[in-house]
Short mmCIF file of C-alpha atoms in Angstrom, two decimals:
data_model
loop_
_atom_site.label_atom_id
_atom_site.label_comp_id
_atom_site.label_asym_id
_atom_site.label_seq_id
_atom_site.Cartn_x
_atom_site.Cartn_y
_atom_site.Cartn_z
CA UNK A 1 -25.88 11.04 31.63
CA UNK A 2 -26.16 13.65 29.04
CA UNK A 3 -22.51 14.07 27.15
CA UNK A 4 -20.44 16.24 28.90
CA UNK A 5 -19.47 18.16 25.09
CA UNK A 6 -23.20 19.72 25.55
CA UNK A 7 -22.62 22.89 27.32
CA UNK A 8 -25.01 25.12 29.56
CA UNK A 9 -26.54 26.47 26.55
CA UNK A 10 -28.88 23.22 26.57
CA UNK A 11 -31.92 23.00 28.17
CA UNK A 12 -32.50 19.39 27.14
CA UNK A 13 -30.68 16.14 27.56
CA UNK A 14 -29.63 14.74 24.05
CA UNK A 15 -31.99 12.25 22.25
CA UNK A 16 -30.62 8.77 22.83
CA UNK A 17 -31.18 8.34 19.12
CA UNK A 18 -29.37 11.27 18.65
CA UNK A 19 -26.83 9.72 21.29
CA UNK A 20 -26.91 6.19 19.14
CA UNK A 21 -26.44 7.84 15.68
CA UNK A 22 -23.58 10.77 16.28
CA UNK A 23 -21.26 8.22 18.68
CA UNK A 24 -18.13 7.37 17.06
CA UNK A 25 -16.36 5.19 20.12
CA UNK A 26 -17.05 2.33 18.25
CA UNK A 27 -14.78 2.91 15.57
CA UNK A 28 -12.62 5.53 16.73
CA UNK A 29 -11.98 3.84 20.45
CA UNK A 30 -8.44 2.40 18.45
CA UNK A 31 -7.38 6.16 18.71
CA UNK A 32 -6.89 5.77 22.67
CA UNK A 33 -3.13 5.89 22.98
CA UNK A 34 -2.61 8.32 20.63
CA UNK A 35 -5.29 10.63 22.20
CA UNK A 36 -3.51 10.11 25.61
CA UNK A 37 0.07 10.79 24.54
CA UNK A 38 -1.40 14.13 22.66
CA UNK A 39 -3.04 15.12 26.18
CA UNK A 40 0.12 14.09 28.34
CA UNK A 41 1.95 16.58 25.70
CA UNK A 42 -0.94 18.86 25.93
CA UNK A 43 -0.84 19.26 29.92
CA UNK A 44 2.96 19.73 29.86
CA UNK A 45 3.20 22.21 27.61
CA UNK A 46 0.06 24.10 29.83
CA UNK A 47 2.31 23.74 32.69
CA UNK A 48 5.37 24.77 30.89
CA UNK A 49 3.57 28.35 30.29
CA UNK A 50 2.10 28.60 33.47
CA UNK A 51 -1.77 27.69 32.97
CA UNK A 52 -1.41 24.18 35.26
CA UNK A 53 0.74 23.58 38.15
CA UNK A 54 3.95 21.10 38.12
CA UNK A 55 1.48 19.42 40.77
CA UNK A 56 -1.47 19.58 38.55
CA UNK A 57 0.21 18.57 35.47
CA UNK A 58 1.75 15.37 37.15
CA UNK A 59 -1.58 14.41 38.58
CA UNK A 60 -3.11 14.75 34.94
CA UNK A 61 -0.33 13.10 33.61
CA UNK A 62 0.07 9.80 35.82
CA UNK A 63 -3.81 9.66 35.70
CA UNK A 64 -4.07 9.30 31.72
CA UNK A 65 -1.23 6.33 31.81
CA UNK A 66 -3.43 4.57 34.38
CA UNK A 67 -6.70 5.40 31.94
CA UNK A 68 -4.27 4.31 29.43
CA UNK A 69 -3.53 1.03 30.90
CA UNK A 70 -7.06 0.23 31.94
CA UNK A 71 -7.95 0.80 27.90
CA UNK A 72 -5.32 -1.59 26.85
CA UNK A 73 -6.46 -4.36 29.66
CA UNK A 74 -10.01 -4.16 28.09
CA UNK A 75 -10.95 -3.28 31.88
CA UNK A 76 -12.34 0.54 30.73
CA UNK A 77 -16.20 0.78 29.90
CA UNK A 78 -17.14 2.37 26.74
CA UNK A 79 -20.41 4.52 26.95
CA UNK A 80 -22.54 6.15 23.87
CA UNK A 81 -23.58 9.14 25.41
CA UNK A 82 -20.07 9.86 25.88
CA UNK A 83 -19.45 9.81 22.01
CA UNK A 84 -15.96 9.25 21.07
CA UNK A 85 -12.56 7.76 22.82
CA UNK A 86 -11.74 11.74 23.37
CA UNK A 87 -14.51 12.11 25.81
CA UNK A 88 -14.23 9.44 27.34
CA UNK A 89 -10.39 9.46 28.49
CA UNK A 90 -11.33 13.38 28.87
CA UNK A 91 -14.51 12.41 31.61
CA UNK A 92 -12.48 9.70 33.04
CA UNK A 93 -10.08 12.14 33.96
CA UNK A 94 -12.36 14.79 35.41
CA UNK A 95 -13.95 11.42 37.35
CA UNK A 96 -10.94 10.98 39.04
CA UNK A 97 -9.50 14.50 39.45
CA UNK A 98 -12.63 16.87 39.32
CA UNK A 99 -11.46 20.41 38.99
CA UNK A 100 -7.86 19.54 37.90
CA UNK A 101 -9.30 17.27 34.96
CA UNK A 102 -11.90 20.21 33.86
CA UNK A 103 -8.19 22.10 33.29
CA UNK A 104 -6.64 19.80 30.63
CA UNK A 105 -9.19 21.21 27.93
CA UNK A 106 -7.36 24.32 27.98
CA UNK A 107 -6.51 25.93 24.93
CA UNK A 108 -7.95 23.16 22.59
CA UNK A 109 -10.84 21.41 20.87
CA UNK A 110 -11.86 18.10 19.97
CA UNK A 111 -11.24 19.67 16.40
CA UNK A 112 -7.59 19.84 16.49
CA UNK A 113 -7.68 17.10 18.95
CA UNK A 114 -9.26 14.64 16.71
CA UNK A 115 -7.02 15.71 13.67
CA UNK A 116 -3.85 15.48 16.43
CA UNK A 117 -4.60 11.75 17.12
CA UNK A 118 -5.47 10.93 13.83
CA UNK A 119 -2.00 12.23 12.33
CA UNK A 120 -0.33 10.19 15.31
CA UNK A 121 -2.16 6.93 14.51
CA UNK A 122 -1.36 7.73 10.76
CA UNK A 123 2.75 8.10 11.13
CA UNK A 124 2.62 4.75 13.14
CA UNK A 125 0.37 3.28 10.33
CA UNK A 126 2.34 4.77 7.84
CA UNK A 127 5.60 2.92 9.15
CA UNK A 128 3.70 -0.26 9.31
CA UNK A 129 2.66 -0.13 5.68
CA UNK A 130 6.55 0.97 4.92
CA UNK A 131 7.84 -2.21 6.87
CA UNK A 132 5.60 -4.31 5.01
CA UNK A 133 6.53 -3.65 1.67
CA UNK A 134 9.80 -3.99 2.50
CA UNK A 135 8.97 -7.50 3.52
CA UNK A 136 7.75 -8.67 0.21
CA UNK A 137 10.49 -6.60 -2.04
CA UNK A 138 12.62 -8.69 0.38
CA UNK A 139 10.79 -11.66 -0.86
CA UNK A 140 11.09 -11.02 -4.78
CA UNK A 141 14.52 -9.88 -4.48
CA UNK A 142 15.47 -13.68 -2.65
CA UNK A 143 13.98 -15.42 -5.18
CA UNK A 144 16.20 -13.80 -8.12
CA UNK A 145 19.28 -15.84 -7.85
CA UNK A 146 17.70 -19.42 -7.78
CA UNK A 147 15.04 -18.71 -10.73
CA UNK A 148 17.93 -17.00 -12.46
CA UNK A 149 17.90 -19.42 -15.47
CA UNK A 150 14.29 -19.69 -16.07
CA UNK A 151 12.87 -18.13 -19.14
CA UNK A 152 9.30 -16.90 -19.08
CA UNK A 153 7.06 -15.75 -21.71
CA UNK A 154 6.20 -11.80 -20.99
CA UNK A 155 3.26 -10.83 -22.17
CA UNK A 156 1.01 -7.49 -23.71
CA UNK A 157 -2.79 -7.93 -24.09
CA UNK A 158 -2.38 -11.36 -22.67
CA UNK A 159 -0.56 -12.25 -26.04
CA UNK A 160 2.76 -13.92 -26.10
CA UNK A 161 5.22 -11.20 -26.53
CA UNK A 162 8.97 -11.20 -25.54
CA UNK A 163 11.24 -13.83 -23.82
CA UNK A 164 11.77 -12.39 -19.72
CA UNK A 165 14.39 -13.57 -17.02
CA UNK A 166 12.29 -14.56 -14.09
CA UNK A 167 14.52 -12.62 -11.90
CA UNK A 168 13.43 -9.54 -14.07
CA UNK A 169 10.01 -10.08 -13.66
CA UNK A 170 10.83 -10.37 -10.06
CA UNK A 171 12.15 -6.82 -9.70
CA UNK A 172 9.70 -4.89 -11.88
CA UNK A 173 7.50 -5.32 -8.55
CA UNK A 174 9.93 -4.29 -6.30
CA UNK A 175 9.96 -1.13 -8.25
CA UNK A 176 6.27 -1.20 -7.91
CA UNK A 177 6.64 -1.17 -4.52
CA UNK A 178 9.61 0.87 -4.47
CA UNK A 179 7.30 3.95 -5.87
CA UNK A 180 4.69 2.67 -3.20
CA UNK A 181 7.50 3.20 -0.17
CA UNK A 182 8.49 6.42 -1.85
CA UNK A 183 4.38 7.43 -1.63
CA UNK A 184 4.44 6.35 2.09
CA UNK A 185 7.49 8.50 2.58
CA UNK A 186 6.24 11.34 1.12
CA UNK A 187 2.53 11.40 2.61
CA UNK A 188 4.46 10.69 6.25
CA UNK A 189 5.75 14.14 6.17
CA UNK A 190 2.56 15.97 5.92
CA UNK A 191 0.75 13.92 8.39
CA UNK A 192 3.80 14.48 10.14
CA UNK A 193 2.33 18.29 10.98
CA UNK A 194 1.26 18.99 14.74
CA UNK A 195 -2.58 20.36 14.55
CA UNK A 196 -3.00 21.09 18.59
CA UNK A 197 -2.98 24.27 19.54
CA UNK A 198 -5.42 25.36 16.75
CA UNK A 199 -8.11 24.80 19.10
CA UNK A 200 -11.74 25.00 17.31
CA UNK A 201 -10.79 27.35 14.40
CA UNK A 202 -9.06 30.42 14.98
CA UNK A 203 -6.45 29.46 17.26
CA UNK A 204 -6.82 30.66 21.46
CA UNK A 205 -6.22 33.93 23.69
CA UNK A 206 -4.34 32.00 25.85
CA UNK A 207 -0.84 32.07 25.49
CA UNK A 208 -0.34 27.95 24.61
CA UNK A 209 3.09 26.75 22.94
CA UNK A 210 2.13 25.05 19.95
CA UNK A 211 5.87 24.69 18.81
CA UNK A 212 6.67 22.90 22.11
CA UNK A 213 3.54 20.45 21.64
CA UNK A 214 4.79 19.49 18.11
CA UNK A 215 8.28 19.15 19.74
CA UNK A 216 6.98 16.61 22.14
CA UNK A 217 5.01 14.53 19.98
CA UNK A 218 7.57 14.38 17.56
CA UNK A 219 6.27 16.31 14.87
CA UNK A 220 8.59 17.77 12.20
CA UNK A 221 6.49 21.31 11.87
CA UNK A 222 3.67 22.59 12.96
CA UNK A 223 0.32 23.46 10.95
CA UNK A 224 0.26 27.48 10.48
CA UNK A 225 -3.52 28.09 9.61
CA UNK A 226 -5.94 27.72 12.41
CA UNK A 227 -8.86 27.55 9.85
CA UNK A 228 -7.19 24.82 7.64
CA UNK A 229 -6.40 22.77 10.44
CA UNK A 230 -9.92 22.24 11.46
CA UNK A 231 -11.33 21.25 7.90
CA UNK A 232 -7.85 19.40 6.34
CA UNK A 233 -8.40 16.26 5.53
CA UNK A 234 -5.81 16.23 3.13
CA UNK A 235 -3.62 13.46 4.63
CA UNK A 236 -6.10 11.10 5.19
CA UNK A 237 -7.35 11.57 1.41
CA UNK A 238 -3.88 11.34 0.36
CA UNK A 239 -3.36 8.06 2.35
CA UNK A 240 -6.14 6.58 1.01
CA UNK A 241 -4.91 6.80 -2.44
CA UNK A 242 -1.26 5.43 -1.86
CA UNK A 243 -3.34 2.63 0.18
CA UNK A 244 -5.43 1.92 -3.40
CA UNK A 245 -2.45 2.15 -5.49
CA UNK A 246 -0.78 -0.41 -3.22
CA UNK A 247 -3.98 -2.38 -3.74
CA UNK A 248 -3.97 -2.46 -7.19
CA UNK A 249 -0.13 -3.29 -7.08
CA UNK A 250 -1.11 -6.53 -5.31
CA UNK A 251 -4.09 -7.45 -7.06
CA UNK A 252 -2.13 -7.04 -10.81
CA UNK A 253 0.33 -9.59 -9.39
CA UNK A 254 -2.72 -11.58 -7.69
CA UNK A 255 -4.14 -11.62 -10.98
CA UNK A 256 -0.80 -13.29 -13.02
CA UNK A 257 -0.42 -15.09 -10.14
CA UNK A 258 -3.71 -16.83 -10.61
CA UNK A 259 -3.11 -17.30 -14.07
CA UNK A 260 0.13 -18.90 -13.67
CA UNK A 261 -1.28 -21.14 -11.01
CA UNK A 262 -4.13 -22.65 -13.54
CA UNK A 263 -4.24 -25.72 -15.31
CA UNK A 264 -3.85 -24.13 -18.63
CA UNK A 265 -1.09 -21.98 -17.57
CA UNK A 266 1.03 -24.63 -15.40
CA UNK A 267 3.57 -22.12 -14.74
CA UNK A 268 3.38 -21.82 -10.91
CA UNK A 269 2.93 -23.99 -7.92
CA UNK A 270 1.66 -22.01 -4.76
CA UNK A 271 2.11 -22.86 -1.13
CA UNK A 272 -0.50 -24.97 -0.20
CA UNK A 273 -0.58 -23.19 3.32
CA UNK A 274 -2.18 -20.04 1.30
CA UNK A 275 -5.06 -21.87 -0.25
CA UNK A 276 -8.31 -23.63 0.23
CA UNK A 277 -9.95 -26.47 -0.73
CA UNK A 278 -13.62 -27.22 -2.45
CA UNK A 279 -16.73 -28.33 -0.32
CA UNK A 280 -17.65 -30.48 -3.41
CA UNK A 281 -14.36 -31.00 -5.42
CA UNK A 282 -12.14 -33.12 -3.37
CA UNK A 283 -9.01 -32.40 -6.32
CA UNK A 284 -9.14 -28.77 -5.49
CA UNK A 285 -6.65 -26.23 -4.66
CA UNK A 286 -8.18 -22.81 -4.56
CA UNK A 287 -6.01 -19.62 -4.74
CA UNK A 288 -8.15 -18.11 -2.19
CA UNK A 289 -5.89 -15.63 -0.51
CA UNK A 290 -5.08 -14.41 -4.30
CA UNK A 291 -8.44 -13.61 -5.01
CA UNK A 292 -9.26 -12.37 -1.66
CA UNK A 293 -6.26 -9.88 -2.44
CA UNK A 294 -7.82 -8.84 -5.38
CA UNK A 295 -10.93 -8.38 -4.46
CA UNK A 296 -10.12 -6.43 -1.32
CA UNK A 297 -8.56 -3.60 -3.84
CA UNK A 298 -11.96 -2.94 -4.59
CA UNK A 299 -12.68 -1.78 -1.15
CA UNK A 300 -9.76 0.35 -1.13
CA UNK A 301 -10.69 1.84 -3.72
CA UNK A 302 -14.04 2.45 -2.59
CA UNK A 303 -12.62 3.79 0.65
CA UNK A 304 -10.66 6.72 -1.60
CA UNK A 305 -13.75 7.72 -3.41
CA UNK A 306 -16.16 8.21 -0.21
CA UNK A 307 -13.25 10.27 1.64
CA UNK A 308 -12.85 11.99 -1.47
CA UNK A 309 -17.15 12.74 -1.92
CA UNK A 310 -17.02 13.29 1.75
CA UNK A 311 -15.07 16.36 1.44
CA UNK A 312 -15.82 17.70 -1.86
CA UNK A 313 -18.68 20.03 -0.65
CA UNK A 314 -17.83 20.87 3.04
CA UNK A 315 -17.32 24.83 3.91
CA UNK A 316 -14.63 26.35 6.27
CA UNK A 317 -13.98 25.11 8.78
CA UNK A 318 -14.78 21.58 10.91
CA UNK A 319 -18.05 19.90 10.06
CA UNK A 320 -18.90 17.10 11.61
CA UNK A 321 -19.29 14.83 8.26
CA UNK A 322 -15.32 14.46 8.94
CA UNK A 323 -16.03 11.99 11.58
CA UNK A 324 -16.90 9.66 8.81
CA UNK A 325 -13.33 9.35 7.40
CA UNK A 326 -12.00 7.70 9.87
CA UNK A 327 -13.93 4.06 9.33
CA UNK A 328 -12.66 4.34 6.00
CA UNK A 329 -9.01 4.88 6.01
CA UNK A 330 -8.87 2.86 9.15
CA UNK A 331 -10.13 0.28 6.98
CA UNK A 332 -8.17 0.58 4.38
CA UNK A 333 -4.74 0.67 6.54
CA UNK A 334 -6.24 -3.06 7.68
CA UNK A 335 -6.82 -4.16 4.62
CA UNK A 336 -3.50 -3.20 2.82
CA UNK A 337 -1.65 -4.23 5.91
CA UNK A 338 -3.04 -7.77 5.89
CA UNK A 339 -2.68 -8.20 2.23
CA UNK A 340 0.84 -7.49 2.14
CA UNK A 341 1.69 -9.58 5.62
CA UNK A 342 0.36 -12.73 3.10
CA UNK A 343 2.09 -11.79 0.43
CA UNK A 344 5.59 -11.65 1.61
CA UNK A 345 5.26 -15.64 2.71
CA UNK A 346 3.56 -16.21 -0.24
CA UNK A 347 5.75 -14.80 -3.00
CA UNK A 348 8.71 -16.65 -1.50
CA UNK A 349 6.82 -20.08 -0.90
CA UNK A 350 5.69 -20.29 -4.58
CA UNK A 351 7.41 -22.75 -7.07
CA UNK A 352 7.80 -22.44 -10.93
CA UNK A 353 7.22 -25.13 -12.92
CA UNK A 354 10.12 -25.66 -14.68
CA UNK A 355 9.26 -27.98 -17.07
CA UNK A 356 6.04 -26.95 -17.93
CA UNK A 357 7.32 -23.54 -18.63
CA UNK A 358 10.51 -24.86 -20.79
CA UNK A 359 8.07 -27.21 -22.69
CA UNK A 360 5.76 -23.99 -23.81
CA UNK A 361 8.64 -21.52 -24.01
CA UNK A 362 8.83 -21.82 -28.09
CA UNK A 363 5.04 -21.28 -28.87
CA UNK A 364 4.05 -17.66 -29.73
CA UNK A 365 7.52 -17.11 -31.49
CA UNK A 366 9.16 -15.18 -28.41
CA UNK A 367 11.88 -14.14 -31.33
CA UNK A 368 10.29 -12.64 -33.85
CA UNK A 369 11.19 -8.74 -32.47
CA UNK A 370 14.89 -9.89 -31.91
CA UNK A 371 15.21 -11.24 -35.48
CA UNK A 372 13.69 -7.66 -36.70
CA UNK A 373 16.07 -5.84 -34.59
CA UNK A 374 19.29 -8.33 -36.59
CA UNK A 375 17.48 -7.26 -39.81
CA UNK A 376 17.54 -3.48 -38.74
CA UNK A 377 21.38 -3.95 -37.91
CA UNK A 378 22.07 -5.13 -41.41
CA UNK A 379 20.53 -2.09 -42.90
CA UNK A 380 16.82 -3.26 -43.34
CA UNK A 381 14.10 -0.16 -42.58
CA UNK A 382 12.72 -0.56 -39.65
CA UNK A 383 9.10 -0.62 -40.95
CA UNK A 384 10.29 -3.05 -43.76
CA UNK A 385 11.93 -5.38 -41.68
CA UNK A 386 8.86 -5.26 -39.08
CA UNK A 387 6.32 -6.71 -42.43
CA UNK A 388 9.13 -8.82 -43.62
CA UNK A 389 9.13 -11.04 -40.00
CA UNK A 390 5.22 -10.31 -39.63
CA UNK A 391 5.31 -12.63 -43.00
CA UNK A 392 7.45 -15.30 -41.86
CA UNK A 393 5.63 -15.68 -38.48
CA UNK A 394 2.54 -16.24 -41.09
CA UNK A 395 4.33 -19.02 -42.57
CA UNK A 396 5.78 -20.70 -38.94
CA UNK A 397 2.32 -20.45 -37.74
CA UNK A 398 0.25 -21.86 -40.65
CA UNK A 399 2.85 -24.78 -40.64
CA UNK A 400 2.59 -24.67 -37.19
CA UNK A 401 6.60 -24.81 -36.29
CA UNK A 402 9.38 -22.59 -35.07
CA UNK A 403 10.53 -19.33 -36.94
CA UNK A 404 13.89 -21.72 -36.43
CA UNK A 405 12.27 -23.93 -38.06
CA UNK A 406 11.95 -22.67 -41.45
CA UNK A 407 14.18 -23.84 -44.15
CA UNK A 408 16.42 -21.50 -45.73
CA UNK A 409 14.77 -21.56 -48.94
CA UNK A 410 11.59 -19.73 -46.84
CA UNK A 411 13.94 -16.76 -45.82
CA UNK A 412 15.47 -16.10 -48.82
CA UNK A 413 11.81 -15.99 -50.27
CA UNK A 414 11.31 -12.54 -47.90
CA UNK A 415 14.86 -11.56 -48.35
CA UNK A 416 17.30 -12.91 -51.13
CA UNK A 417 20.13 -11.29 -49.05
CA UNK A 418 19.48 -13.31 -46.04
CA UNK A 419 21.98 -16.39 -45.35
CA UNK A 420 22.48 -19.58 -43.10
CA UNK A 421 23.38 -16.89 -40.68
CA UNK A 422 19.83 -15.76 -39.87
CA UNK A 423 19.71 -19.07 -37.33
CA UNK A 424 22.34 -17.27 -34.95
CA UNK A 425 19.89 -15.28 -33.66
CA UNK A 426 16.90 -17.52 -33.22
CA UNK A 427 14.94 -19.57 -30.41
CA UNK A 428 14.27 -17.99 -27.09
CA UNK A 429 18.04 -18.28 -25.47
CA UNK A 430 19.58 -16.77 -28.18
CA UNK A 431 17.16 -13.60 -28.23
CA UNK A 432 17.36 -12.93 -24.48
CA UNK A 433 21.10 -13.29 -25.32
CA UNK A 434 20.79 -10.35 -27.55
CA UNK A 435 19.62 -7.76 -25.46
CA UNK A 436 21.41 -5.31 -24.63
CA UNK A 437 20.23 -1.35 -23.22
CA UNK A 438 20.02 -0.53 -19.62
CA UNK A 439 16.88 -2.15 -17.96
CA UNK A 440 16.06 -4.86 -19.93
CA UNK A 441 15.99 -8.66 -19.57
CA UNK A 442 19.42 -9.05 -21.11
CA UNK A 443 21.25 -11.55 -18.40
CA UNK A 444 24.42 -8.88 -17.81
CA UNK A 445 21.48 -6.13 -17.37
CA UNK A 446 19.94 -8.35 -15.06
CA UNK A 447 22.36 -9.24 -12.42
CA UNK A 448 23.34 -5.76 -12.31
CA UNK A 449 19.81 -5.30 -11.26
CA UNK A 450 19.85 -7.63 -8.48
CA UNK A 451 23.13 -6.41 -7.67
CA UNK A 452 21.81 -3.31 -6.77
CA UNK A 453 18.92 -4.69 -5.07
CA UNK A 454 20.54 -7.53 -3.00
CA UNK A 455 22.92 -3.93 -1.75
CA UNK A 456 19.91 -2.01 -1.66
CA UNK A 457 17.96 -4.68 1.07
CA UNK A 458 20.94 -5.40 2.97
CA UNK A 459 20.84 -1.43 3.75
CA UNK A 460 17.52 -0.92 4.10
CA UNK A 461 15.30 -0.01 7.11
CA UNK A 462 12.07 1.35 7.57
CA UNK A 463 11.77 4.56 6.53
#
């Protein structure tokens, strides 16, 4: 059978090559209930305005929901010369119904069709991705009050910078992730934009209701350009960059997480449950869904730039090179969604290693910036007081001990006015004791922080 989308123009059956290499059921077959609520909406809205019977509508209705059902059993038969999922549900129906099938066609294409189901797959994937990162900010933010006393070492160019609260590293991800939900939110409400009705690019004759369509599908407006609906891609573009920045979310803490789990490192014990063993090395304990994490960013990624190439040269309006975006932002939804249904478990099965990370907590002298900020509160020049510490870190490390270690006498030698006093504010405790603006790791700061996040969880619902 030749596919019923070729119309008596043709003199000649398609080219089952042709058939083989323009079908898209293979990929886009996930579309199916999405494409069937759109045409349910689609044939009540024809009936509403008096282009299908009550009788005729019901009939097209009830027979979708049984198509419907038949998809979802696995008991329908997918065929390539019928293309997509569109075409088939569509020829299923006319199967079954003849005339009164050929009707529910009326006063669209597979143009705004396609972007229709595509925009209704994408709010439900959308609010997957939204419940999902809610999981693991959930996670972080339960692991705040019982790592509340450890101190870690935060870092800049993987040097030894500042003394952290754990609990503080905790919630810079959940604001990560926070901006991530806030993305989701934002890109929801313009896939959230009813495209039937625009039919194949400058709207119909026929006097459809494209408000009432919208209305039924849920849609919070409706598109108001025939000729952008059929080329926008916009949405799917613009999902397939929050996608990649939740990617590389994940794979920065995949990567510190790896780190931390090392040998070397000793910082961080991870569920065994979430890694793999060696074929070879029987003491092995791999960090395999880690690295799987962050190497699946690079797929995202790559996922953004072809949508983003596949658009760049196309003309007004539909061209057909759009079927290609769905593989790729289908993808990517599956990939992100996985990657974050791991993580959640993950991030709250983990264990610091307390001891390892108290035993290493004094190399790199954590306190060097908090004894230049004392300094600068007893009148020393910023820039001055920054060389004066720079020079006593030179002396701690060539003797290889503590800035608290240092006699007096070694001070005095940088600054005659410094006293006995200058101890107060050194080792790691005492300088994450002195901190003290809004946002930082200073312990008062902190809880105030999980404060608001414990309040802000408690509350919180998919968006």
């Amino acid at each position: 059978m030749s596919s019923p989308s070729r119309s008596g123009v043709f003199s000649k059956a398609a080219d089952r090559r042709v058939e083989r290499f323009t079908e898209s059921v293979s990929f886009d077959h996930r579309l199916y209930a999405h494409d069937v609520a759109g045409s349910i909406a689609h044939a009540q809205m024809l009936a509403k305005v008096g282009l299908l019977t009550e009788s005729e509508c019901e009939q097209i209705c009830r027979t979708l929901e049984a198509i419907c059902g038949e998809i979802e059993a696995g008991k329908f038969l997918l065929r390539t010369e019928l293309e997509d999922i569109h075409m088939h549900i569509e020829q299923a129906l006319i199967e079954r119904l003849g005339d009164v099938g050929r009707k529910l066609h009326t006063g669209r294409s597979r143009n705004d069709q396609v972007a229709t189901d595509l925009r209704l797959w994408m709010r439900d994937a959308l609010d997957r991705i939204d419940g999902r990162l809610l999981e693991v900010q959930k996670a972080f933010v339960g692991r705040c009050d019982p790592d509340f006393d450890v101190i870690l070492p935060g870092y800049t160019h993987l040097q030894r910078a500042q003394p952290v609260l754990a609990p503080h590293y905790w919630l810079a991800y959940c604001e990560k992730l926070e901006r991530d939900r806030q993305r989701v939110a934002d890109c929801r409400k313009r896939v959230n934009v009813s495209s039937l009705g625009a039919a194949a690019l400058a709207g119909t004759s026929l006097p459809i209701d494209r408000q009432d369509v919208a209305k039924r599908l849920g849609f919070a407006d409706t598109a108001a350009n025939s000729l952008d609906v059929s080329s926008d891609r916009d949405f799917v573009i613009e999902a397939a960059f929050l996608l990649a920045m939740i990617a590389e979310h994940l794979s920065t803490w995949a990567e510190e997480w790896i780190l931390w789990s090392t040998a070397e490192f000793g910082f961080l014990k991870l569920p065994q449950e979430f890694c793999t063993g060696s074929s070879i090395m029987p003491q092995k304990i791999n960090p395999d869904v880690l690295e799987l994490t962050r190497g699946k960013t690079a797929r995202v990624i790559g996922n953004l730039q072809a949508l983003l190439v596949l658009v760049k040269g196309l003309p007004l309006a539909y061209n057909r090179d759009l079927q290609e975006d769905k593989e790729r932002i289908f993808d990517s939804f599956d990939t992100v969604e996985l990657c974050l249904e791991l993580a959640a478990p993950l991030v709250a099965g983990a264990t610091l290693n307390r001891r390892a990370i108290a035993e290493k907590l004094d190399r790199g002298h954590l306190d060097a910036t908090t004894l230049m900020e004392w300094l600068i509160q007893r009148g020393t020049p910023q820039r001055t007081a920054h060389h004066l510490v720079g020079r006593l870190v030179g002396t701690a490390s060539e003797r290889g001990c503590r800035l608290a270690d240092l006699k007096i006498d070694d001070f005095r030698a940088a600054d005659a006015s410094l006293d006995n006093s200058v101890y107060d504010v050194l080792g790691v405790e005492r300088a994450i004791g002195a901190f003290k603006s809004y946002g930082s790791t200073a312990p008062a700061e902190v809880r105030k922080q999980i404060e608001r996040w414990k309040t802000k969880m408690s509350g919180s619902q998919q968006r």
